[in-house]
Short mmCIF file of C-alpha atoms and ligand atoms in Angstrom, two decimals:
data_model
loop_
_atom_site.label_atom_id
_atom_site.label_comp_id
_atom_site.label_asym_id
_atom_site.label_seq_id
_atom_site.Cartn_x
_atom_site.Cartn_y
_atom_site.Cartn_z
CA MET A 251 -11.21 -17.36 32.70
CA ALA A 252 -10.79 -16.06 29.09
CA THR A 253 -7.65 -14.17 28.78
CA ILE A 254 -7.06 -11.84 26.10
CA ASN A 255 -4.05 -11.21 23.61
CA ASP A 256 -2.06 -8.87 25.90
CA ASN A 257 -0.36 -7.38 22.91
CA TYR A 258 -3.54 -5.47 21.94
CA LEU A 259 -2.93 -3.44 24.82
CA LYS A 260 0.37 -2.15 23.58
CA LEU A 261 -1.18 -0.51 20.69
CA LYS A 262 -1.43 3.11 20.71
CA ALA A 263 -5.05 4.42 21.23
CA GLY A 264 -4.87 7.85 19.56
CA TYR A 265 -4.34 6.52 16.07
CA LEU A 266 -4.23 8.98 13.17
CA PHE A 267 -7.14 8.71 11.43
CA PRO A 268 -9.48 8.89 14.59
CA GLU A 269 -7.69 11.84 15.76
CA ILE A 270 -8.31 13.52 12.24
CA SER A 271 -11.69 12.77 12.41
CA ARG A 272 -12.38 14.20 15.87
CA ARG A 273 -10.74 17.53 14.89
CA VAL A 274 -12.76 17.58 11.64
CA ARG A 275 -15.87 17.17 13.84
CA VAL A 276 -14.84 19.64 16.28
CA TRP A 277 -14.16 22.19 13.44
CA SER A 278 -17.51 21.32 11.70
CA GLU A 279 -19.35 21.94 14.62
CA ASP A 280 -17.81 25.37 15.47
CA ASN A 281 -18.20 26.49 11.65
CA PRO A 282 -21.35 24.98 10.22
CA ASP A 283 -21.35 27.68 7.49
CA ALA A 284 -18.00 26.39 6.11
CA ALA A 285 -18.40 22.94 6.83
CA PRO A 286 -20.15 21.96 3.48
CA ARG A 287 -16.80 23.29 1.72
CA LEU A 288 -14.73 20.80 3.26
CA ILE A 289 -12.81 18.65 0.82
CA ARG A 290 -11.08 15.51 2.08
CA CYS A 291 -7.60 14.87 0.70
CA GLY A 292 -6.40 12.93 3.74
CA ILE A 293 -7.47 9.04 3.31
CA GLY A 294 -5.90 6.88 0.77
CA ASP A 295 -8.96 5.97 -0.84
CA VAL A 296 -10.05 6.00 -4.53
CA THR A 297 -12.91 8.49 -5.74
CA GLU A 298 -13.79 7.40 -9.33
CA PRO A 299 -16.05 4.80 -10.60
CA LEU A 300 -15.05 1.36 -11.56
CA PRO A 301 -13.64 0.60 -15.08
CA LEU A 302 -16.64 -0.40 -17.37
CA ALA A 303 -14.85 -3.60 -18.16
CA ALA A 304 -14.82 -4.58 -14.50
CA ILE A 305 -18.65 -3.80 -14.06
CA GLU A 306 -19.45 -6.05 -16.96
CA ALA A 307 -17.26 -8.74 -15.81
CA LEU A 308 -18.94 -8.53 -12.23
CA LYS A 309 -22.71 -8.49 -13.92
CA ASN A 310 -21.93 -11.38 -16.39
CA ALA A 311 -20.22 -13.43 -13.53
CA THR A 312 -23.28 -12.67 -11.28
CA ASP A 313 -25.84 -13.93 -14.03
CA GLU A 314 -23.49 -17.17 -14.34
CA LEU A 315 -24.13 -17.73 -10.61
CA GLY A 316 -27.89 -17.69 -11.18
CA GLU A 317 -28.09 -20.48 -13.92
CA ARG A 318 -27.47 -24.31 -12.37
CA GLU A 319 -25.24 -25.19 -15.45
CA THR A 320 -22.88 -22.11 -14.74
CA PHE A 321 -23.15 -21.94 -10.85
CA ARG A 322 -19.88 -22.39 -9.07
CA GLY A 323 -19.64 -22.88 -5.27
CA TYR A 324 -16.07 -22.98 -3.50
CA GLY A 325 -13.03 -21.99 -5.83
CA PRO A 326 -9.68 -22.75 -5.19
CA GLU A 327 -8.23 -21.32 -2.19
CA GLN A 328 -5.15 -19.88 -4.13
CA GLY A 329 -7.49 -18.41 -6.85
CA TYR A 330 -8.66 -19.42 -10.41
CA GLU A 331 -6.08 -20.18 -12.56
CA TRP A 332 -7.20 -18.24 -15.23
CA LEU A 333 -6.76 -15.30 -13.13
CA ARG A 334 -3.39 -16.23 -11.63
CA GLU A 335 -2.33 -17.15 -15.60
CA ALA A 336 -3.61 -13.39 -16.54
CA ILE A 337 -1.42 -12.05 -13.94
CA ALA A 338 1.86 -13.98 -14.74
CA GLN A 339 1.57 -12.84 -18.23
CA HIS A 340 0.71 -9.50 -18.22
CA GLU A 341 2.35 -8.44 -14.94
CA TYR A 342 5.08 -10.67 -15.19
CA ARG A 343 6.08 -12.45 -18.35
CA ASP A 344 5.34 -9.53 -20.83
CA ARG A 345 7.97 -7.65 -18.63
CA GLY A 346 10.37 -10.31 -19.04
CA LEU A 347 10.10 -11.67 -15.63
CA PHE A 348 9.72 -15.33 -14.69
CA ILE A 349 6.88 -15.43 -12.32
CA ASP A 350 4.72 -18.67 -12.62
CA ALA A 351 0.83 -18.75 -12.04
CA ASP A 352 1.22 -21.11 -9.30
CA GLU A 353 3.51 -18.52 -7.66
CA ILE A 354 0.71 -16.20 -7.37
CA PHE A 355 -2.02 -16.47 -4.63
CA ILE A 356 -5.08 -14.14 -5.02
CA SER A 357 -6.37 -12.90 -1.98
CA ASP A 358 -8.95 -9.81 -0.58
CA GLY A 359 -6.44 -7.51 -0.15
CA SER A 360 -3.00 -6.34 0.25
CA LYS A 361 -3.55 -5.01 3.59
CA CYS A 362 -4.69 -8.34 4.73
CA ASP A 363 -1.91 -10.14 3.05
CA THR A 364 1.13 -7.89 4.47
CA ALA A 365 -0.60 -8.48 7.96
CA ASN A 366 -1.34 -12.35 7.36
CA ILE A 367 2.15 -13.17 6.44
CA LEU A 368 3.30 -12.90 9.68
CA ASP A 369 1.70 -16.30 10.30
CA ILE A 370 4.40 -18.38 8.41
CA PHE A 371 7.46 -16.39 9.96
CA GLY A 372 8.88 -17.24 13.65
CA ASP A 373 8.57 -14.98 16.53
CA ASN A 374 12.28 -14.23 16.96
CA ASN A 375 13.06 -12.48 13.78
CA THR A 376 14.36 -9.42 13.95
CA ILE A 377 12.13 -6.74 11.96
CA ALA A 378 12.96 -3.56 10.00
CA VAL A 379 10.28 -0.84 8.81
CA SER A 380 10.82 2.04 7.37
CA ASP A 381 10.18 5.63 9.42
CA PRO A 382 7.42 7.05 8.24
CA VAL A 383 5.67 3.68 7.61
CA TYR A 384 2.46 2.43 6.46
CA PRO A 385 0.94 1.71 10.17
CA VAL A 386 -0.06 -2.12 9.03
CA TYR A 387 3.45 -3.47 9.23
CA VAL A 388 3.89 -2.12 12.35
CA ASP A 389 0.77 -2.93 14.27
CA THR A 390 0.47 -6.29 13.09
CA ASN A 391 3.82 -7.12 14.58
CA VAL A 392 2.84 -5.45 17.97
CA MET A 393 -0.17 -7.66 17.83
CA ALA A 394 1.72 -10.98 17.12
CA GLY A 395 3.98 -10.12 20.13
CA HIS A 396 6.97 -9.15 18.40
CA THR A 397 7.66 -5.94 20.02
CA GLY A 398 7.82 -4.20 23.33
CA GLU A 399 5.86 -1.09 24.35
CA ALA A 400 5.89 2.03 22.46
CA ASP A 401 8.07 5.12 23.56
CA GLU A 402 6.93 8.60 23.44
CA SER A 403 7.47 9.08 19.84
CA GLY A 404 5.15 6.10 19.38
CA ALA A 405 8.13 4.08 18.32
CA TYR A 406 8.14 0.33 19.49
CA GLU A 407 10.86 -1.39 21.50
CA GLY A 408 12.03 -4.10 19.49
CA LEU A 409 11.53 -2.80 15.84
CA ILE A 410 14.41 -1.35 13.88
CA TYR A 411 13.23 1.93 12.08
CA LEU A 412 15.11 2.82 9.20
CA PRO A 413 14.78 6.75 8.78
CA CYS A 414 13.41 8.01 5.18
CA THR A 415 14.45 11.56 5.11
CA ARG A 416 15.05 14.40 2.58
CA GLU A 417 18.67 13.40 2.55
CA ASN A 418 18.23 10.10 1.57
CA GLY A 419 15.26 10.87 -0.69
CA PHE A 420 13.12 8.85 1.41
CA VAL A 421 14.65 5.43 0.51
CA ALA A 422 15.09 3.50 3.36
CA PRO A 423 18.87 3.16 4.43
CA LEU A 424 20.52 -0.45 5.05
CA PRO A 425 20.14 -1.18 8.78
CA SER A 426 23.63 -0.89 10.75
CA GLN A 427 22.55 -4.41 12.47
CA LYS A 428 21.60 -7.75 11.09
CA VAL A 429 17.92 -8.06 10.27
CA ASP A 430 15.77 -10.93 9.28
CA LEU A 431 12.44 -9.14 7.88
CA ILE A 432 12.34 -6.14 5.98
CA TYR A 433 9.19 -4.21 4.79
CA LEU A 434 9.63 -2.09 1.49
CA CYS A 435 7.04 -0.29 -0.20
CA PHE A 436 7.57 1.40 -3.29
CA PRO A 437 6.01 3.64 -4.56
CA ASN A 438 5.77 4.60 -1.12
CA ASN A 439 2.76 5.49 0.96
CA PRO A 440 2.69 7.95 2.43
CA THR A 441 5.68 9.78 0.98
CA GLY A 442 5.33 9.05 -2.95
CA ALA A 443 9.01 8.01 -3.01
CA VAL A 444 10.23 5.27 -5.51
CA ALA A 445 13.35 3.35 -5.60
CA THR A 446 15.56 3.10 -8.42
CA LYS A 447 16.76 -0.55 -9.74
CA GLU A 448 20.35 0.17 -8.27
CA GLN A 449 18.56 1.06 -4.64
CA LEU A 450 16.64 -1.96 -4.52
CA LYS A 451 19.59 -3.87 -5.57
CA THR A 452 21.16 -2.77 -2.33
CA TRP A 453 18.37 -4.46 -0.43
CA VAL A 454 18.33 -7.48 -2.59
CA ASP A 455 21.89 -8.19 -2.12
CA TYR A 456 21.41 -7.10 1.60
CA ALA A 457 18.92 -9.75 1.77
CA LEU A 458 20.81 -12.62 0.29
CA GLN A 459 23.77 -11.93 2.35
CA ASN A 460 22.06 -11.91 5.58
CA ASP A 461 19.41 -14.66 4.81
CA ALA A 462 16.77 -12.04 5.13
CA ILE A 463 13.57 -11.97 3.44
CA ILE A 464 11.99 -8.63 2.05
CA LEU A 465 7.97 -8.13 2.07
CA PHE A 466 7.75 -5.89 -1.10
CA ASP A 467 4.96 -3.76 -1.11
CA ALA A 468 3.94 -2.81 -4.71
CA ALA A 469 0.19 -1.82 -4.20
CA TYR A 470 0.80 1.41 -6.44
CA SER A 471 3.18 -0.02 -9.05
CA ASP A 472 0.85 0.90 -11.78
CA TYR A 473 1.53 4.72 -11.02
CA ILE A 474 5.21 4.43 -12.05
CA ARG A 475 5.46 6.38 -15.14
CA ASP A 476 9.38 5.82 -16.01
CA PRO A 477 9.92 2.66 -17.68
CA GLU A 478 13.45 2.61 -16.09
CA LEU A 479 12.09 2.36 -12.55
CA PRO A 480 11.56 -1.07 -11.23
CA ARG A 481 7.54 -1.87 -10.87
CA SER A 482 8.47 -5.24 -9.30
CA ILE A 483 11.24 -6.31 -6.81
CA TYR A 484 11.77 -9.35 -9.12
CA GLU A 485 13.34 -7.08 -11.86
CA ILE A 486 16.28 -7.03 -9.35
CA GLU A 487 18.51 -10.21 -10.03
CA GLY A 488 18.12 -12.62 -6.98
CA ALA A 489 15.35 -11.22 -5.49
CA ARG A 490 13.35 -14.46 -6.31
CA ASP A 491 15.64 -16.02 -3.48
CA CYS A 492 14.95 -13.32 -1.21
CA ALA A 493 11.25 -11.45 -1.67
CA ILE A 494 7.65 -11.96 -1.49
CA GLU A 495 5.79 -9.21 -3.51
CA PHE A 496 2.30 -7.74 -2.56
CA ARG A 497 0.05 -6.47 -5.09
CA SER A 498 -3.43 -4.91 -5.53
CA PHE A 499 -6.02 -3.95 -7.49
CA SER A 500 -7.29 -1.45 -4.84
CA LYS A 501 -5.27 1.60 -6.21
CA SER A 502 -4.71 0.36 -10.12
CA GLY A 503 -8.37 -0.72 -10.61
CA GLY A 504 -10.51 1.36 -8.07
CA PHE A 505 -11.03 -1.93 -6.33
CA THR A 506 -10.76 -0.73 -2.85
CA GLY A 507 -14.66 -1.56 -2.17
CA VAL A 508 -14.51 -4.39 -4.26
CA ARG A 509 -11.45 -6.02 -2.66
CA CYS A 510 -8.98 -8.18 -4.40
CA ALA A 511 -5.07 -8.23 -4.54
CA LEU A 512 -2.18 -10.94 -5.04
CA THR A 513 0.73 -12.02 -3.22
CA VAL A 514 3.90 -13.64 -5.24
CA VAL A 515 5.70 -15.97 -3.32
CA PRO A 516 8.24 -17.45 -5.48
CA GLN A 517 8.89 -21.35 -5.28
CA SER A 518 12.76 -20.82 -4.57
CA LEU A 519 12.26 -18.72 -1.74
CA GLN A 520 13.27 -20.27 1.72
CA GLY A 521 13.64 -19.24 5.35
CA THR A 522 15.22 -21.31 8.13
CA SER A 523 13.77 -23.61 10.79
CA LYS A 524 14.39 -23.87 14.36
CA THR A 525 16.69 -26.56 13.69
CA GLY A 526 18.58 -24.57 11.22
CA GLN A 527 17.10 -26.22 8.16
CA LYS A 528 16.14 -24.60 4.76
CA VAL A 529 12.48 -24.73 4.50
CA ALA A 530 10.42 -23.44 1.23
CA ILE A 531 8.23 -20.64 2.13
CA HIS A 532 5.61 -21.27 -0.69
CA PRO A 533 4.14 -24.65 0.71
CA LEU A 534 3.92 -22.94 4.18
CA TRP A 535 1.74 -19.83 2.74
CA LEU A 536 -0.18 -22.53 0.39
CA ARG A 537 -0.81 -24.45 3.64
CA ARG A 538 -2.05 -21.21 5.60
CA SER A 539 -4.35 -20.12 2.80
CA THR A 540 -5.84 -23.34 2.33
CA THR A 541 -6.56 -23.59 6.16
CA LYS A 542 -7.56 -20.06 7.03
CA PHE A 543 -9.15 -18.92 3.68
CA ASN A 544 -11.76 -20.04 1.47
CA GLY A 545 -10.84 -17.68 -1.48
CA VAL A 546 -11.91 -14.60 -3.11
CA SER A 547 -15.68 -14.51 -4.73
CA TYR A 548 -15.87 -15.76 -8.14
CA PRO A 549 -17.67 -12.31 -9.61
CA ILE A 550 -14.58 -10.28 -8.16
CA GLN A 551 -12.08 -12.50 -9.82
CA ARG A 552 -13.78 -12.50 -13.05
CA ALA A 553 -13.52 -8.49 -12.40
CA ALA A 554 -10.08 -8.60 -11.58
CA GLU A 555 -9.61 -10.69 -14.92
CA ALA A 556 -11.44 -8.12 -16.98
CA LEU A 557 -8.81 -5.47 -16.03
CA TYR A 558 -6.38 -7.43 -18.29
CA SER A 559 -8.65 -7.35 -21.39
CA PRO A 560 -7.43 -4.45 -23.83
CA GLN A 561 -10.59 -2.32 -22.55
CA GLY A 562 -9.85 -3.06 -19.11
CA ARG A 563 -6.34 -2.21 -19.49
CA ALA A 564 -6.91 1.24 -21.34
CA GLN A 565 -9.56 2.06 -18.67
CA VAL A 566 -6.90 1.35 -15.89
CA ALA A 567 -4.48 3.55 -17.49
CA GLU A 568 -7.27 6.07 -18.06
CA LEU A 569 -8.12 6.11 -14.03
CA VAL A 570 -4.34 6.10 -13.07
CA GLU A 571 -3.90 8.99 -15.56
CA HIS A 572 -6.75 10.90 -13.62
CA TYR A 573 -5.28 10.70 -10.39
CA MET A 574 -1.70 11.46 -11.49
CA GLU A 575 -3.19 14.65 -13.25
CA ASN A 576 -4.37 15.79 -10.09
CA ALA A 577 -1.07 14.83 -8.56
CA ARG A 578 0.46 17.46 -10.89
CA ILE A 579 -2.24 20.03 -10.10
CA LEU A 580 -1.84 19.55 -6.42
CA ARG A 581 2.13 19.33 -6.52
CA GLU A 582 2.25 22.42 -8.60
CA ALA A 583 0.02 24.33 -6.38
CA ALA A 584 2.01 23.46 -3.16
CA GLN A 585 5.10 24.55 -5.06
CA ASN A 586 3.64 28.05 -6.18
CA ALA A 587 2.99 28.43 -2.58
CA GLY A 588 6.64 28.11 -1.82
CA LEU A 589 6.46 24.85 -0.09
CA GLU A 590 8.83 22.01 -0.59
CA THR A 591 7.18 18.95 -2.08
CA PHE A 592 8.39 15.16 -2.68
CA GLY A 593 6.72 12.50 -4.60
CA GLY A 594 3.72 12.79 -6.72
CA LEU A 595 5.79 11.89 -9.80
CA HIS A 596 5.19 7.94 -9.54
CA ALA A 597 2.69 7.88 -6.89
CA PRO A 598 -0.59 9.38 -5.95
CA TYR A 599 0.57 11.28 -2.78
CA ILE A 600 2.65 14.43 -2.43
CA TRP A 601 4.61 14.69 0.57
CA VAL A 602 5.03 18.11 1.87
CA GLY A 603 7.27 19.97 3.88
CA ALA A 604 5.81 22.14 6.61
CA PRO A 605 6.96 25.73 6.45
CA ASP A 606 9.66 26.63 9.10
CA GLY A 607 8.31 26.21 12.78
CA LEU A 608 5.33 24.49 11.87
CA SER A 609 4.62 21.04 13.12
CA SER A 610 2.48 18.44 11.03
CA TRP A 611 -0.51 18.79 13.11
CA ASP A 612 -0.17 22.72 12.91
CA VAL A 613 -0.45 22.45 9.10
CA PHE A 614 -3.36 20.13 9.38
CA ASP A 615 -5.27 22.74 11.69
CA LEU A 616 -4.23 25.54 9.31
CA MET A 617 -5.23 23.98 6.18
CA LEU A 618 -8.60 22.88 7.87
CA ARG A 619 -9.24 26.25 8.93
CA GLU A 620 -7.96 28.35 6.19
CA ALA A 621 -8.53 26.22 3.12
CA ASN A 622 -11.02 23.73 4.62
CA VAL A 623 -8.96 21.00 3.34
CA VAL A 624 -8.23 17.98 5.10
CA ILE A 625 -4.74 16.70 4.68
CA THR A 626 -2.94 13.86 6.54
CA PRO A 627 0.00 14.67 9.10
CA GLY A 628 3.14 13.17 8.59
CA SER A 629 4.01 12.67 12.21
CA GLY A 630 1.08 10.25 12.15
CA PHE A 631 3.11 7.65 9.99
CA GLY A 632 5.97 7.80 12.58
CA SER A 633 8.59 10.26 14.29
CA LYS A 634 10.51 11.14 10.99
CA GLY A 635 7.12 12.21 9.30
CA GLU A 636 7.11 15.08 11.81
CA GLY A 637 7.34 18.18 9.62
CA PHE A 638 5.93 16.92 6.86
CA PHE A 639 1.97 16.28 5.54
CA ARG A 640 0.73 14.10 2.99
CA ILE A 641 -2.09 15.24 -0.04
CA SER A 642 -3.81 12.78 -1.49
CA ALA A 643 -4.42 12.95 -5.17
CA PHE A 644 -7.38 10.42 -5.05
CA ASN A 645 -10.27 12.87 -5.70
CA SER A 646 -12.59 14.18 -8.43
CA ARG A 647 -10.89 16.84 -10.82
CA GLU A 648 -12.94 19.29 -9.81
CA ASN A 649 -11.94 18.69 -5.99
CA ALA A 650 -8.31 18.68 -6.89
CA VAL A 651 -8.50 22.00 -8.80
CA GLU A 652 -10.40 23.48 -6.07
CA VAL A 653 -7.84 22.52 -3.49
CA ALA A 654 -5.07 23.75 -5.52
CA ARG A 655 -6.48 26.93 -5.55
CA ARG A 656 -7.29 27.18 -1.96
CA ILE A 657 -3.37 26.12 -1.26
CA GLY A 658 -2.39 29.18 -3.23
CA ASN A 659 -4.81 31.29 -0.58
CA VAL A 660 -3.32 30.01 2.54
CA LYS A 661 -1.14 32.51 4.44
CA TRP A 662 1.61 30.11 4.87
C1 LIG B 272 -3.75 0.96 -0.14
C2 LIG B 272 -2.51 0.33 0.07
C3 LIG B 272 -2.78 -1.37 -0.10
C4 LIG B 272 -3.60 -1.86 -0.65
O1 LIG B 272 -4.53 -2.43 0.30
P1 LIG B 272 -6.00 -3.67 -0.20
O2 LIG B 272 -6.07 -4.15 1.28
O3 LIG B 272 -5.38 -4.20 -1.22
O4 LIG B 272 -6.99 -2.39 -0.42
C5 LIG B 272 -1.47 -1.88 0.44
N1 LIG B 272 -0.47 -1.18 0.86
C6 LIG B 272 -0.28 0.03 1.05
C7 LIG B 272 0.68 0.74 1.37
C8 LIG B 272 -1.45 0.82 0.64
O5 LIG B 272 -1.54 2.21 0.96
#
């Protein structure tokens, strides 16, 4: 008898995006004339073509694979040295941060890495997540058996939810009890919030004092405009001893369909074994990678490397600028409509307060019906997301301008 991983049965069936699709489908069937007007500002996926530097690198690398002299088979599981060097240089050393190329692991995505990282941690950790939260952090802990059942609000027994609210600027407060693993994401999806150095320092200090480890998701670091704001957790003293950082080319280089990301595991980071011994984390993640992964394809790694060439960097900056200008247009439209907005300044997401008396899903239905625009209901990211909705700036300029116009025409 083949039994299954029963933890999967605890996962909530009515997940956010299927429900959005269902409502959009029903509306489209009922309104076939209006359906072509539909604009999606829901899912966090990029829309603009890849930077030219990446395209050229992809083509050249593909040609290399077609010649005996330059053909390559399996690459290093951790990623090619030249890519890890380029990352260490441009993302870290150039900013005065000492991250070595051998502390960097190349992967096919940060979603995968933030999920797979649980492989190397014990099953008895107390785990803290923010509320609202990127659902991957929660669901992967459910799958790993780290939680009980979900309650009515969708919160799982055994997880510590840190409420992110207007009052705390959507930056997770320290927990009142001791936790061992903490997921932080800045700039944040879904709220668009960004943490200051002082705020991150309170977390680093907490982790160091409690022998906890921070799992820092910096997928949106390139969207930070203000040089005073930390783009990396390693800008905080002591973070090398308590944090793993996840970065992705998905949102910076438009690589959501290309697939390339990286995880930084400092050599000095340690966890605790069952017998109470301090054990380095880096060799565990290396072992996990070499056993369960065979690396990212050669052309893709060349494409990622090309994002650090002078042309590549200029093209990435242009791409980010495009989305951030959309964010400005959408944020101002929401503000002009009298809505309360957060985020959108250092992130491609605008987090908007629903008008009094409307739930997140009420706003979803209103926007769909009156503006023919799909947004994401905040309640789908956690109970503290109720009363908010997320507008994504990942769109063409034409669509962003049109959505802004329609937001102005909705009777709020
Ligand atoms: C988009 C996103 C990522 C990136 O995931 P990839 O697998 O690298 O595409 C990671 N974390 C968050 C919160 C995201 O929104």
